[in-house]
Structures are given as structure tokens and as C-alpha cells.
Coordinates of C-alpha atoms and ligand atoms in Angstrom, one line a residue:
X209 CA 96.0 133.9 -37.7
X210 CA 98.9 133.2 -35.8
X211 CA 98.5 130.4 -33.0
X212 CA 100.7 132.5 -29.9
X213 CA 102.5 130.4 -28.0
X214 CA 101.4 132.4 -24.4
X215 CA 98.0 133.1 -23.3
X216 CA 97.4 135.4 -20.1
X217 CA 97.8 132.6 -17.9
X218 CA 101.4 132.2 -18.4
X219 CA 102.3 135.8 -18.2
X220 CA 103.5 134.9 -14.8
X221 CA 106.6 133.4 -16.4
X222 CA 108.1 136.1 -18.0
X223 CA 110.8 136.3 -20.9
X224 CA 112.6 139.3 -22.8
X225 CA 110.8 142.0 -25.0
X226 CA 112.6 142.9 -28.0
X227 CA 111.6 145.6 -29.1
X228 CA 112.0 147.4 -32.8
X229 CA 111.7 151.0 -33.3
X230 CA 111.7 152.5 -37.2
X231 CA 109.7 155.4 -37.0
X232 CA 112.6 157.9 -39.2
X233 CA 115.9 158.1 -39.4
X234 CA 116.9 155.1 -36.6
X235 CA 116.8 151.9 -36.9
X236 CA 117.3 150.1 -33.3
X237 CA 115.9 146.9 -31.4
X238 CA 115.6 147.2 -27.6
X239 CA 115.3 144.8 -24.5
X240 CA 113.2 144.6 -21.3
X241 CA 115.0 141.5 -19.5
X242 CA 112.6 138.5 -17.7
X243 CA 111.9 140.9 -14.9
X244 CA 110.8 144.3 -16.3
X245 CA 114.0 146.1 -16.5
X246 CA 115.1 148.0 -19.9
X247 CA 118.2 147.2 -21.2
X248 CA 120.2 149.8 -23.9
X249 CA 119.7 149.7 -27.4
X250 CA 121.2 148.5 -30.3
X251 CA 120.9 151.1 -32.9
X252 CA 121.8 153.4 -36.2
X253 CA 120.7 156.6 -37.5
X254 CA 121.2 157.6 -41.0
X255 CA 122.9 160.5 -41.2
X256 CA 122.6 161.7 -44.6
X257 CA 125.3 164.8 -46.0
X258 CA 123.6 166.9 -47.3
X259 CA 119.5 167.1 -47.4
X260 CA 117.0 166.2 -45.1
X261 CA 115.8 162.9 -44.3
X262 CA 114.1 160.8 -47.5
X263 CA 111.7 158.1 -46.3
X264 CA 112.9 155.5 -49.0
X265 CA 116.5 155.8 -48.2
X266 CA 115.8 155.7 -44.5
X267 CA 113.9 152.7 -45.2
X268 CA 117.1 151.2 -47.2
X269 CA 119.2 152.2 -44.3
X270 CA 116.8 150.0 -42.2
X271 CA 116.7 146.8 -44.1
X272 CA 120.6 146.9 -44.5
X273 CA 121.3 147.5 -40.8
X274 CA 118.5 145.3 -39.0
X275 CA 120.1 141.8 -39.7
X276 CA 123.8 143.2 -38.0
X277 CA 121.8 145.1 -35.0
X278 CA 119.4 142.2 -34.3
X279 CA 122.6 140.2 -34.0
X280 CA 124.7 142.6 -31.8
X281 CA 122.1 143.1 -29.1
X282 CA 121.4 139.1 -28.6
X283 CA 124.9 138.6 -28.5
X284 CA 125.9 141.3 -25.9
X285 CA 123.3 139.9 -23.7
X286 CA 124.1 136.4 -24.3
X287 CA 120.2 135.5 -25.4
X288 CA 118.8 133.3 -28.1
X289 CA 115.7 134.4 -29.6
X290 CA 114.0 131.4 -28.4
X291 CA 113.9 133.2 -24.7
X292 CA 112.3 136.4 -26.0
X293 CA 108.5 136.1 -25.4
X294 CA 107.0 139.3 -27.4
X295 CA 108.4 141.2 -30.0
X296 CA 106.9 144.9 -29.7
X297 CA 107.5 147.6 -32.8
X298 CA 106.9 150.8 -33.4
X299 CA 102.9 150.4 -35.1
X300 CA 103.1 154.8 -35.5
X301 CA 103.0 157.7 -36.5
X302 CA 105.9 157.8 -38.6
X303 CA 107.4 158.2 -42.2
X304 CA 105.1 154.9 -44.0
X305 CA 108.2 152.8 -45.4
X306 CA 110.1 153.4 -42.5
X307 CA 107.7 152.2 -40.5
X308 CA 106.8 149.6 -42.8
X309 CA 110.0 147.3 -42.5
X310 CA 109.9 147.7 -38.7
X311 CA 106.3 146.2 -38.6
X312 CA 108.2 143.3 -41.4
X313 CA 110.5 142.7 -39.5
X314 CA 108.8 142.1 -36.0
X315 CA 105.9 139.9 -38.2
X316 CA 108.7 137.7 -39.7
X317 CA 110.1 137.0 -36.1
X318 CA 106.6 136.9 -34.6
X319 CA 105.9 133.8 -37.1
X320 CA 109.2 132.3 -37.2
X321 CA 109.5 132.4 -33.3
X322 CA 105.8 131.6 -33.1
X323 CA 105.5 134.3 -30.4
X324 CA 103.0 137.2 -29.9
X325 CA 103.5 140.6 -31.1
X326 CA 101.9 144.4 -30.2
X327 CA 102.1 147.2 -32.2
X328 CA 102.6 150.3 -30.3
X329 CA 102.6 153.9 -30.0
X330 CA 106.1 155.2 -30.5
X331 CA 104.7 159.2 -28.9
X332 CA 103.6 156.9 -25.9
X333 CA 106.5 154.9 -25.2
X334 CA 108.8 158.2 -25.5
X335 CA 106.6 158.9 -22.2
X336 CA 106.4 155.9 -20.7
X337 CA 110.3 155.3 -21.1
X338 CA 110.3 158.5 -19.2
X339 CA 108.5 157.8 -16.3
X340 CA 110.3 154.4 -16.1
X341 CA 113.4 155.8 -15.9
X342 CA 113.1 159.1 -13.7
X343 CA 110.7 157.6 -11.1
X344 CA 107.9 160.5 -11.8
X345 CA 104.3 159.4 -11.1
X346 CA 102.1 161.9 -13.0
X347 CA 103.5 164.4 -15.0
X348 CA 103.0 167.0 -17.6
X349 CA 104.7 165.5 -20.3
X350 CA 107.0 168.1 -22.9
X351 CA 107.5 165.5 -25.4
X352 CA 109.7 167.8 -28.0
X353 CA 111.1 165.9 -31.0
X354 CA 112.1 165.8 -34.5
X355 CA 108.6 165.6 -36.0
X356 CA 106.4 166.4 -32.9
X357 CA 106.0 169.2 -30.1
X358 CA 103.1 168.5 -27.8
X359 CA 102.6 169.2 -23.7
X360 CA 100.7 165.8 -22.8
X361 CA 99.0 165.2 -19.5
X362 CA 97.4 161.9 -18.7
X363 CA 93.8 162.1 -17.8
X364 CA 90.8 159.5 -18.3
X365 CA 92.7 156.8 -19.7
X366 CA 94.6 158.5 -22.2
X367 CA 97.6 161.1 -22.9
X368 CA 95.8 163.9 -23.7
X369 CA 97.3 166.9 -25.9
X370 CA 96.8 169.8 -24.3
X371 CA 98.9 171.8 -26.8
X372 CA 101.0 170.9 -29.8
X373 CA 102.7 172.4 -32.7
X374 CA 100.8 173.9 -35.2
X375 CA 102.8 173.5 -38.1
X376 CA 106.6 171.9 -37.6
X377 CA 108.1 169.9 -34.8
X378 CA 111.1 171.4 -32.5
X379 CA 113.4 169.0 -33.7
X380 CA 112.4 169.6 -37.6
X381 CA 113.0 173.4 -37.2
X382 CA 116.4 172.9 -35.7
X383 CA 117.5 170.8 -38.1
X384 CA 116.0 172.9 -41.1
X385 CA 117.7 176.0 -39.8
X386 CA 120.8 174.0 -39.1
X387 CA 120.6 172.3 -43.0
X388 CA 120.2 176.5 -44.1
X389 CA 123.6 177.1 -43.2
X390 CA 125.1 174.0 -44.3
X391 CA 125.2 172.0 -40.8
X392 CA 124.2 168.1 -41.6
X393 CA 121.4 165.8 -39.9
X394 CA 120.9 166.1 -37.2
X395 CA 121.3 169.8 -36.7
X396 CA 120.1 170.2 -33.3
X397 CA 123.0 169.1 -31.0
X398 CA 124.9 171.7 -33.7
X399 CA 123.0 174.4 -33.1
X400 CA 123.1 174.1 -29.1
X401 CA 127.1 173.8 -29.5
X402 CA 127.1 177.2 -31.4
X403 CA 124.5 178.8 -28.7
X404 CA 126.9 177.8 -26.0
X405 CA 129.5 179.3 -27.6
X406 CA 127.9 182.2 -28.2
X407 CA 127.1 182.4 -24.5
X408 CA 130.6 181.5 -23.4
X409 CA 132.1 184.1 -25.4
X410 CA 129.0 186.8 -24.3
X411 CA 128.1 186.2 -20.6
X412 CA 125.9 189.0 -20.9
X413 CA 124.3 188.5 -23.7
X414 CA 120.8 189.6 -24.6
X415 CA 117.7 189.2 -26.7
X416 CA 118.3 192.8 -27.8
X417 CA 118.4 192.9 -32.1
X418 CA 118.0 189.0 -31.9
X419 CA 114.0 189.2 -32.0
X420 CA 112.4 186.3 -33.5
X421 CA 108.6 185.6 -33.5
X422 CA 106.9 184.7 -30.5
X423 CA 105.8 181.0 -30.8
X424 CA 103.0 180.3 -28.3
X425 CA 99.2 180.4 -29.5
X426 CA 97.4 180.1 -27.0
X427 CA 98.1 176.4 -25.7
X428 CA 99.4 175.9 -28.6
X429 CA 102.9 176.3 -30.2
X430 CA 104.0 177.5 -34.4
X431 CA 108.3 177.2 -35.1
X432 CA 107.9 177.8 -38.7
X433 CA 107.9 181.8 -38.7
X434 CA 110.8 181.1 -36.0
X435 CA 112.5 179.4 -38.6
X436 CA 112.3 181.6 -41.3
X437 CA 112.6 184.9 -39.3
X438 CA 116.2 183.2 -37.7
X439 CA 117.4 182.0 -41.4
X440 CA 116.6 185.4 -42.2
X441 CA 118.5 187.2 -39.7
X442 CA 121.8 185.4 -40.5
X443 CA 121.2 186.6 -44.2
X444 CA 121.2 189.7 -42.8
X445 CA 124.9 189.1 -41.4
X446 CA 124.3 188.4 -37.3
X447 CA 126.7 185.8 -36.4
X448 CA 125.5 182.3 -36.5
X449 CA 125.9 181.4 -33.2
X450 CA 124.3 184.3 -31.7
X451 CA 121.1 183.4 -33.9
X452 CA 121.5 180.1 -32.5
X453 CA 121.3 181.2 -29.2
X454 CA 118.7 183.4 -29.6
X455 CA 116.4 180.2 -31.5
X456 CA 117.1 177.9 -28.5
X457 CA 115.8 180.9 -25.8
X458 CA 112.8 181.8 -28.5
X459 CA 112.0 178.2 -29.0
X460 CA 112.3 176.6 -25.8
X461 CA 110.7 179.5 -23.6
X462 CA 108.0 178.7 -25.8
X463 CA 107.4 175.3 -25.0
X464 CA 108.3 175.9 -21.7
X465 CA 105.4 178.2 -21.1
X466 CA 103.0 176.1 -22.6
X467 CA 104.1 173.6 -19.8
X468 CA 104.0 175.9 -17.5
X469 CA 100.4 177.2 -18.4
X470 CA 99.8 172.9 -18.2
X471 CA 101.2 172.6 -14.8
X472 CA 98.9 175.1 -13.6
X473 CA 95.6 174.3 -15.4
X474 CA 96.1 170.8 -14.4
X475 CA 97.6 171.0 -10.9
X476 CA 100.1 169.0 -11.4
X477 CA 103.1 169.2 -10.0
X478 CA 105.8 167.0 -12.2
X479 CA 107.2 168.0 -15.5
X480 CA 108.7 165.4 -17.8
X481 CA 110.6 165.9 -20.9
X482 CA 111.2 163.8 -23.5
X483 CA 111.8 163.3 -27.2
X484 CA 115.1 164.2 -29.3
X485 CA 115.4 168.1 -28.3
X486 CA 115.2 166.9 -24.3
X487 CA 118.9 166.0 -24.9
X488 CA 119.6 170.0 -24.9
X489 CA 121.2 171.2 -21.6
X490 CA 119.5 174.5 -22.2
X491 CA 115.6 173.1 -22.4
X492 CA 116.6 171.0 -19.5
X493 CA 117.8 174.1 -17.4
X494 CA 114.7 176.3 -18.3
X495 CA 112.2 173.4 -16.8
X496 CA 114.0 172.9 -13.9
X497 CA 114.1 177.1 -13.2
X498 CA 110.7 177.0 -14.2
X499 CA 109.8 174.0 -11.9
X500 CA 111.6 175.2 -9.2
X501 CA 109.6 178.5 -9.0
X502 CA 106.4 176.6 -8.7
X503 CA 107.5 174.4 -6.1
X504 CA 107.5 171.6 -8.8
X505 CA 109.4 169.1 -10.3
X506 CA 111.6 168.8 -13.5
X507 CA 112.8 165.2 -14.5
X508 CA 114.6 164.2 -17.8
X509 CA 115.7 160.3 -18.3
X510 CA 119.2 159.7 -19.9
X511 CA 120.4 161.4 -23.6
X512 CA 119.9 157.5 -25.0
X513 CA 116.4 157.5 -23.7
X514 CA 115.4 160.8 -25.6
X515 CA 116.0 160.1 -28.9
X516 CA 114.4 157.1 -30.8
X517 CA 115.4 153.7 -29.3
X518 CA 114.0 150.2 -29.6
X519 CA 114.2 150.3 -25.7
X520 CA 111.0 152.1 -25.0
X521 CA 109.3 150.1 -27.3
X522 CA 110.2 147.0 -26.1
X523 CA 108.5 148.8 -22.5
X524 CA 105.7 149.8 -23.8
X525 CA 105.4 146.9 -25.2
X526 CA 105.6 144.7 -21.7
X527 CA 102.9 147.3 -20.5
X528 CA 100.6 146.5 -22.9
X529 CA 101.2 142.9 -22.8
X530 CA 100.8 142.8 -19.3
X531 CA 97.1 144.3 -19.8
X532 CA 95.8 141.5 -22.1
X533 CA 96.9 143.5 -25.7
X534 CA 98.3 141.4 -28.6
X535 CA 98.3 142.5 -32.3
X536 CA 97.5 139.7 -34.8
X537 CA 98.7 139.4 -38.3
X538 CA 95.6 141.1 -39.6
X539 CA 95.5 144.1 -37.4
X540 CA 99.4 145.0 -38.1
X541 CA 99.5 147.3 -40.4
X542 CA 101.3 150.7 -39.6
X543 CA 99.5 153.8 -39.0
X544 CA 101.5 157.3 -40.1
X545 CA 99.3 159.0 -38.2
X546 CA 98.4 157.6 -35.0
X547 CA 97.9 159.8 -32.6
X548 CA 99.1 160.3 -28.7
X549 CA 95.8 160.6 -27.2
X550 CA 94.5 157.3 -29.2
X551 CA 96.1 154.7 -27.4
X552 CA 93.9 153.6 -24.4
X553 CA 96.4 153.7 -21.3
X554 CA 95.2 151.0 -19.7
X555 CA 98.4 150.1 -17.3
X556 CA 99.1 151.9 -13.7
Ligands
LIG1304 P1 109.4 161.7 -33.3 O1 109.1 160.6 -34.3 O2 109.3 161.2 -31.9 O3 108.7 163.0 -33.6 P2 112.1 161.8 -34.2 O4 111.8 160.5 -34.8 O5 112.5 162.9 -35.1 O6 110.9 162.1 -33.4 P3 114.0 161.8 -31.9 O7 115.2 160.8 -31.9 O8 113.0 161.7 -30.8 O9 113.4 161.5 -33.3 O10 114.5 163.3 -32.0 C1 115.4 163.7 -33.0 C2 115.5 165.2 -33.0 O11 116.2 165.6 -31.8 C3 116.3 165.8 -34.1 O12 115.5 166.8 -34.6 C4 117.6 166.3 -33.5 O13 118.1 167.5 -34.1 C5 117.0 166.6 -32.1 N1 118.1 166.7 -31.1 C6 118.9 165.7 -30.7 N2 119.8 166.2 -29.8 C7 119.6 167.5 -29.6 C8 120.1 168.6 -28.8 N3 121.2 168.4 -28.0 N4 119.6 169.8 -28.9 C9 118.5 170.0 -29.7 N5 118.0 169.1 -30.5 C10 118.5 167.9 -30.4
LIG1305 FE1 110.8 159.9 -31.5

């Protein structure tokens, strides 16, 4: 076992977090500086052609970029990595080699350095990041990504799922639809460029003969029929971006009425969003309208705090830290499947 250089006593005397996110298709390390605040990433995201993404040649991506990225985010804060005092990474759920040479890389630094690692929950520091950032105290969380789709609330020590995706994540079906009609990783911000367009060019525009599948069950959400139903339709000869546009307004109002159902089962009065898809204007403007009719609040932290980033690792990982929590050698081994509501939440 490691011998860590700090104990609890010294965690008065604070130094940086770096943190080390590799969950997919980005690899990035992120900073929280000596006194708590997160700094911007430094980051890549494979962005493969054609095709989806494959776990082995993310994780390629990964070992070829971390030595560059590592170097670039010391050297634009002008740190050595003898001041950082934790390394945090990204411990799951995630694609297993991915995930794999995050975990190598923060235990090779984590001996070398002779400093103390954690492990954490990547679902959890897309929330935490959140609240950091847009000031929120207790929300309903919509985190709506590439692989997951849950409405979170925190109760009893944990993140509780209150509903999730039954079968793909938000960010998954986008992209699949997008890959459908030849539109590259990450299809997403594509298809909300061709909805606005759509929308631009059809200020009136309606739902009528763009039908898809309704997506809610229950508390509960399913995107697959979505999917098919929309690829379907565009086989059929409806324009693309009107079947973008009509996705987005299926998809979203989907998760958005979930949240809602949340807000009110919950009485809560704050709605976070996070995750990949929380960079889309459009899901943005339907929480705040929904918000706003309940005499509640919508928040959404910055575009580079949505998608994957070292930076909210690195948070969570001061958080966690600052509770007692260290991960040793023999307890680092990545979990695919970790889950939200797993991870005591033991910090205010
Ligand atoms: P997780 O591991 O948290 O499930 P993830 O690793 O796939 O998620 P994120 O970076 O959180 O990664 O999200 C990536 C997803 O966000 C992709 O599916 C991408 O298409 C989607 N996305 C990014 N920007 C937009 C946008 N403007 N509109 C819709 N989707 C978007
Ligand atoms: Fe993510």
C-alpha cells in the first residue's frame, strides 16, 4: 500500500486537484486550485468518421493524448506536479478500457508523486460541477448524456434515481439517428443546428405528421422506439431537419416531464441540468418555461461544464477528500457499472 504523504490533519494546507476524466470518448485532466476553485480543462474527444464510438480505439486515443494534455494544463497554470496534493479520476461507470487507462494513469502519478488518490463517480461529479457552478442548493437533477438519462434528487445521503432511461441514453439516440443519415460523432449539436433551421425557416411549425413515440413510462423514460420511428420517417421522405426538430420536442418534453413530475413529488423547487445534451438551447429553454410556470428555478452551468471534463472530477474529488475518502492501490480498480445512487454523499 501506498504510504500518502497527507493525513486529515494537514488538509488545512491545501494544494491543486488534478483531476482525470476517461469515461468514453474524452480524454481531459482538470484543476481545482489551493483554495477550492475549478479551473478549465485540458481535453480531446475522439471524433471518429464514420461509426460509433469503439472502446479500444477510444482507449488508444487516450494513451496517445494524455502525456501532451497532462503537460498543457500544468504549463498554462504555471504548476509543477509536486504542488498538486490528490489526483482524482474517473473510478465509473464507463466503457472498461477507457476507463482503464484513466485509473493507470492517475495510479502511476499517485505513486510517482507519492500523493493520495480517490476514485470517483463520474454521474456524480456531472452534478456536483453543476451545483458548483450555478450556485443551486438542492435541486432536481436532469443529468441527460451520451450514455445516461436519469432525473436525480438528493435524499438520505445519496443521489437518488427517481427515473431513468429504460433502454438508451439521450445523447446515444441523437448520435445514432445523426450516424443514420451520415452525420459524424458527435451527432447531437448537428441535429439541434438542423431543428433550428427547420424552425427558422417554419415559425409556425407543428407536431402535425411529425408524430414520434411518446417516451415517458411512468417516471421513467425509453428513446429507442424514438429513434427508430424518427429514422423511419426520413426513409419515408420528410425533410431531415424537420425530423430533427420534431426528435428534440419529442425527446426533451420527455425528460422534461419526468422532471417536472420530480419537482412536484419532491417539492423541490430547483431544476439542474447537466450532462452532454444540457449544451442544447432548446432543452435549456423548455426547463426554464417549465420552471417558470411552477414558480421554480432552471440553472445550467457553462457548455464546457456539460460534457465530460477532468474539471468536475478534480471537484468531486476535493469533496470527497475533504470528508476523510482516499482510494488505495488495492481498492482502484474501475467499475463499468457504478451507479448514481451508490456513492455515499457525504459532503454539504
Ligand atoms: P456519460 O458518460 O455521462 O453518460 P458521455 O460520456 O457520453 O456521457 P457527455 O460529454 O456528457 O458524455 O455527453 C456527450 C453527448 O452530448 C453526446 O451524445 C453528444 O451528442 C451530446 N451533445 C453535445 N452537445 C449537444 C447539443 N448541443 N445538443 C444535443 N446533444 C448534444
Ligand atoms: Fe459524462
Amino acid at each position: 500500500m501506498i504510504a500518502y504523504a497527507s493525513d486529515q490533519d494537514d488538509m488545512a494546507n491545501k494544494g491543486w486537484v488534478l483531476g482525470i476524466e476517461s469515461t468514453a470518448h474524452t480524454f481531459s485532466f482538470g484543476l481545482v486550485d489551493p483554495e477550492g476553485i475549478p479551473l478549465p480543462s485540458s481535453s480531446d474527444t475522439l471524433r471518429p468518421d464514420v461509426g460509433g464510438i469503439h472502446p479500444r480505439e477510444a482507449a488508444d486515443h487516450h494513451v496517445a493524448l494524455a502525456p501532451q494534455l497532462l503537460k498543457s494544463i500544468l504549463a498554462r497554470e504555471d504548476i509543477s506536479s509536486k504542488e498538486i496534493e490528490l489526483i482524482a479520476y474517473s473510478q465509473g461507470p464507463g466503457m472498461g478500457p477507457c476507463l482503464r487507462i484513466g485509473a493507470a494513469v492517475a495510479r502511476s502519478l499517485s505513486t510517482h508523486l507519492n500523493i493520495p488518490m480517490v476514485g470517483v463517480n463520474h454521474c456524480v461529479a456531472h452534478i456536483e460541477i453543476g451545483r458548483e457552478q450555478c450556485g443551486c442548493e438542492d435541486p432536481i437533477l436532469l443529468y441527460v448524456s451520451g450514455g445516461n438519462t436519469q432525473v436525480i434528487a438528493r435524499l438520505d445521503g445519496h443521489y437518488r434515481v427517481l427515473g431513468e432511461t429504460l433502454d438508451i441514453g439521450i445523447g446515444n439516440m441523437l448520435d445514432k439517428f445523426a450516424r443514420n443519415h451520415g452525420i459524424p460523432f458527435p451527432g447531437g449539436p448537428v441535429v439541434e443546428k438542423n431543428a433550428s433551421r427547420w424552425l427558422d425557416q417554419n415559425p409556425d411549425a407543428s407536431l402535425e405528421g411529425l408524430e414520434l413515440p411518446y417516451a415517458v413510462h411512468g417516471m421513467d423514460l425509453a428513446f429507442s422506439g424514438l429513434l427508430t420511428a424518427a429514422t423511419k420517417m426520413v426513409g419515408d421522405g420528410k425533410s431531415l431537419d424537420a425530423v430533427c426538430w420534431s426528435l428534440q420536442e419529442h425527446a426533451f418534453a420527455a425528460c422534461i416531464e419526468v422532471a417536472e413530475r420530480a419537482l412536484a413529488h419532491t417539492g423541490k423547487s430547483e431544476v439542474l441540468l447537466g450532462g452532454g445534451v444540457a449544451c442544447n438551447q432548446r432543452i435549456r429553454s423548455m426547463s426554464r418555461i417549465m420552471c417558470g410556470e411552477r414558480e421554480a428555478e432552471s440553472f445550467v452551468p457553462e457548455p464546457k461544464y456539460c460534457i465530460d471534463n477532468g474539471t468536475m472530477i478534480a471537484l468531486l474529488g476535493r469533496l470527497e477528500y475533504d470528508q476523510g475518502r482516499l482510494t488505495r492501490l488495492d481498492e482502484s480498480a474501475v467499475d463499468q457499472e457504478m451507479r448514481t445512487d451508490q456513492t455515499p454523499i457525504t459532503w454539504p
